[in-house]
Amino acid sequence: MALDGYRYPLVVVRDGPAGGEALRVGIDAAVRGRGRLMIVCPTRAPQPWSWWIPPGFIVPNDSAANDRLLAAARAQVPADLPLTVQQLRSPPPPLRSQIANAAWAHRCDLIVLGATAARSGTRCRLADWLDRRTPATVLAVRAP
């Protein structure tokens, strides 16, 4: 897919090979369009049912992992490319709504996200949802 003409890509950064490929595609689009790049990193908050978890059971807090992921993503962005970074926390509102709101607020014209291997035969549901609710082109990429 030719990525010429997109000046304001938004990349949904997730851990894994598909997330890395989405970042690479988003950086390429921003460099080609001589625009700016926006990176969002979704973080899930502890669930309301977690109060009953027995003592000694460790519930992973992915906030620190997402901080490391964002630092690694920033390191891959060229120094001369304008960058906006936002960490999204859910609930409420749902993460997909927060991604759409970020795309609207920053006037993004391309949303890039990594598709999981489990959904390799079809478009992912998040991409379909964003495609219906934002004016931006939505691109779900798979790991190479």
Tab-separated table of C-alpha atoms in Angstrom:
chain	number	residue	atom	x	y	z
A	1	MET	CA	0.000	0.000	0.000
A	2	ALA	CA	1.358	3.405	-0.955
A	3	LEU	CA	1.520	5.653	2.082
A	4	ASP	CA	2.007	8.929	0.225
A	5	GLY	CA	-0.294	11.783	1.117
A	6	TYR	CA	-0.805	11.027	4.812
A	7	ARG	CA	0.547	13.830	6.996
A	8	TYR	CA	-0.834	12.980	10.432
A	9	PRO	CA	-0.702	9.251	11.183
A	10	LEU	CA	-1.782	7.878	14.541
A	11	VAL	CA	-0.158	4.595	15.602
A	12	VAL	CA	-1.719	2.329	18.224
A	13	VAL	CA	1.387	0.824	19.836
A	14	ARG	CA	1.108	-2.640	21.349
A	15	ASP	CA	3.712	-5.167	22.349
A	16	GLY	CA	4.608	-7.808	19.786
A	17	PRO	CA	5.718	-8.065	16.177
A	18	ALA	CA	2.487	-6.654	14.713
A	19	GLY	CA	2.752	-3.606	16.983
A	20	GLY	CA	6.344	-3.049	15.848
A	21	GLU	CA	5.308	-3.292	12.211
A	22	ALA	CA	2.480	-0.787	12.826
A	23	LEU	CA	5.013	1.650	14.285
A	24	ARG	CA	7.341	1.189	11.322
A	25	VAL	CA	4.490	1.836	8.858
A	26	GLY	CA	3.329	4.909	10.794
A	27	ILE	CA	6.831	6.393	10.909
A	28	ASP	CA	7.221	5.767	7.175
A	29	ALA	CA	3.907	7.515	6.432
A	30	ALA	CA	4.801	10.543	8.569
A	31	VAL	CA	8.255	10.872	6.998
A	32	ARG	CA	6.874	10.560	3.457
A	33	GLY	CA	4.095	13.063	4.153
A	34	ARG	CA	6.436	15.458	5.990
A	35	GLY	CA	3.943	15.575	8.831
A	36	ARG	CA	3.839	14.645	12.481
A	37	LEU	CA	3.372	11.305	14.201
A	38	MET	CA	1.057	10.515	17.084
A	39	ILE	CA	1.592	7.402	19.177
A	40	VAL	CA	-1.074	6.130	21.570
A	41	CYS	CA	-0.571	3.250	23.959
A	42	PRO	CA	-3.689	1.650	25.478
A	43	THR	CA	-3.439	0.609	29.148
A	44	ARG	CA	-6.081	-1.475	30.835
A	45	ALA	CA	-6.971	-0.477	34.389
A	46	PRO	CA	-7.509	-3.132	37.081
A	47	GLN	CA	-10.915	-4.735	36.709
A	48	PRO	CA	-13.621	-4.021	39.308
A	49	TRP	CA	-13.823	-7.721	40.192
A	50	SER	CA	-10.139	-7.768	41.251
A	51	TRP	CA	-11.059	-7.041	44.906
A	52	TRP	CA	-11.687	-10.761	45.518
A	53	ILE	CA	-8.272	-11.974	44.302
A	54	PRO	CA	-6.700	-14.039	47.109
A	55	PRO	CA	-3.710	-12.645	49.040
A	56	GLY	CA	-0.350	-13.521	47.527
A	57	PHE	CA	-1.748	-13.673	44.003
A	58	ILE	CA	0.159	-11.163	41.892
A	59	VAL	CA	-1.874	-9.075	39.474
A	60	PRO	CA	0.428	-7.632	36.822
A	61	ASN	CA	0.322	-3.863	36.459
A	62	ASP	CA	0.992	-3.166	32.802
A	63	SER	CA	1.614	0.552	33.339
A	64	ALA	CA	5.368	0.019	33.786
A	65	ALA	CA	5.469	-2.300	30.778
A	66	ASN	CA	3.672	0.333	28.686
A	67	ASP	CA	6.145	2.986	29.843
A	68	ARG	CA	8.975	0.776	28.560
A	69	LEU	CA	7.066	0.159	25.330
A	70	LEU	CA	6.568	3.901	24.779
A	71	ALA	CA	10.252	4.591	25.497
A	72	ALA	CA	11.242	1.958	22.919
A	73	ALA	CA	8.797	3.446	20.397
A	74	ARG	CA	10.168	6.957	20.952
A	75	ALA	CA	13.684	5.647	20.355
A	76	GLN	CA	12.676	4.408	16.876
A	77	VAL	CA	11.226	7.765	15.766
A	78	PRO	CA	13.669	9.999	13.858
A	79	ALA	CA	14.736	13.073	15.846
A	80	ASP	CA	13.510	15.515	13.185
A	81	LEU	CA	9.966	14.055	13.105
A	82	PRO	CA	7.439	15.901	15.328
A	83	LEU	CA	5.960	13.439	17.810
A	84	THR	CA	2.956	13.403	20.143
A	85	VAL	CA	2.648	10.579	22.679
A	86	GLN	CA	-0.457	9.739	24.689
A	87	GLN	CA	-1.074	6.878	27.098
A	88	LEU	CA	-4.742	5.880	27.173
A	89	ARG	CA	-6.292	4.372	30.293
A	90	SER	CA	-9.498	2.359	30.424
A	91	PRO	CA	-12.226	2.148	31.692
A	92	PRO	CA	-14.177	4.509	31.204
A	93	PRO	CA	-14.556	5.386	28.364
A	94	PRO	CA	-13.633	2.328	26.305
A	95	LEU	CA	-10.185	2.338	24.720
A	96	ARG	CA	-11.608	2.272	21.204
A	97	SER	CA	-13.527	5.486	21.933
A	98	GLN	CA	-10.379	7.087	23.341
A	99	ILE	CA	-8.451	6.155	20.181
A	100	ALA	CA	-11.214	7.654	18.012
A	101	ASN	CA	-11.296	10.813	20.158
A	102	ALA	CA	-7.514	11.195	19.849
A	103	ALA	CA	-7.769	10.813	16.067
A	104	TRP	CA	-10.480	13.486	15.903
A	105	ALA	CA	-8.712	15.866	18.316
A	106	HIS	CA	-5.377	15.704	16.486
A	107	ARG	CA	-6.949	15.597	12.994
A	108	CYS	CA	-5.209	12.354	12.100
A	109	ASP	CA	-5.681	11.162	8.536
A	110	LEU	CA	-4.312	7.621	9.029
A	111	ILE	CA	-4.711	5.183	11.925
A	112	VAL	CA	-2.255	2.275	11.948
A	113	LEU	CA	-2.615	-0.691	14.291
A	114	GLY	CA	-1.205	-4.178	14.497
A	115	ALA	CA	-3.490	-7.091	13.649
A	116	THR	CA	-3.225	-10.167	15.823
A	117	ALA	CA	-2.330	-13.543	14.365
A	118	ALA	CA	-5.629	-14.991	15.581
A	119	ARG	CA	-7.519	-12.682	13.223
A	120	SER	CA	-5.162	-12.962	10.268
A	121	GLY	CA	-7.874	-13.985	7.812
A	122	THR	CA	-10.131	-11.004	8.462
A	123	ARG	CA	-9.825	-7.390	9.487
A	124	CYS	CA	-9.719	-6.924	13.223
A	125	ARG	CA	-12.816	-5.622	14.995
A	126	LEU	CA	-11.043	-2.503	16.285
A	127	ALA	CA	-10.058	-1.516	12.743
A	128	ASP	CA	-13.646	-1.992	11.540
A	129	TRP	CA	-15.024	0.034	14.472
A	130	LEU	CA	-12.555	2.904	13.896
A	131	ASP	CA	-13.223	2.843	10.147
A	132	ARG	CA	-16.926	3.456	10.767
A	133	ARG	CA	-16.443	6.232	13.341
A	134	THR	CA	-13.497	8.321	12.162
A	135	PRO	CA	-12.759	10.124	8.903
A	136	ALA	CA	-9.231	8.681	8.898
A	137	THR	CA	-8.070	5.758	6.779
A	138	VAL	CA	-7.578	2.721	9.026
A	139	LEU	CA	-4.785	0.272	8.293
A	140	ALA	CA	-4.381	-2.977	10.234
A	141	VAL	CA	-0.929	-4.457	9.555
A	142	ARG	CA	0.373	-7.936	10.252
A	143	ALA	CA	3.808	-8.888	11.451
A	144	PRO	CA	6.223	-9.497	8.579
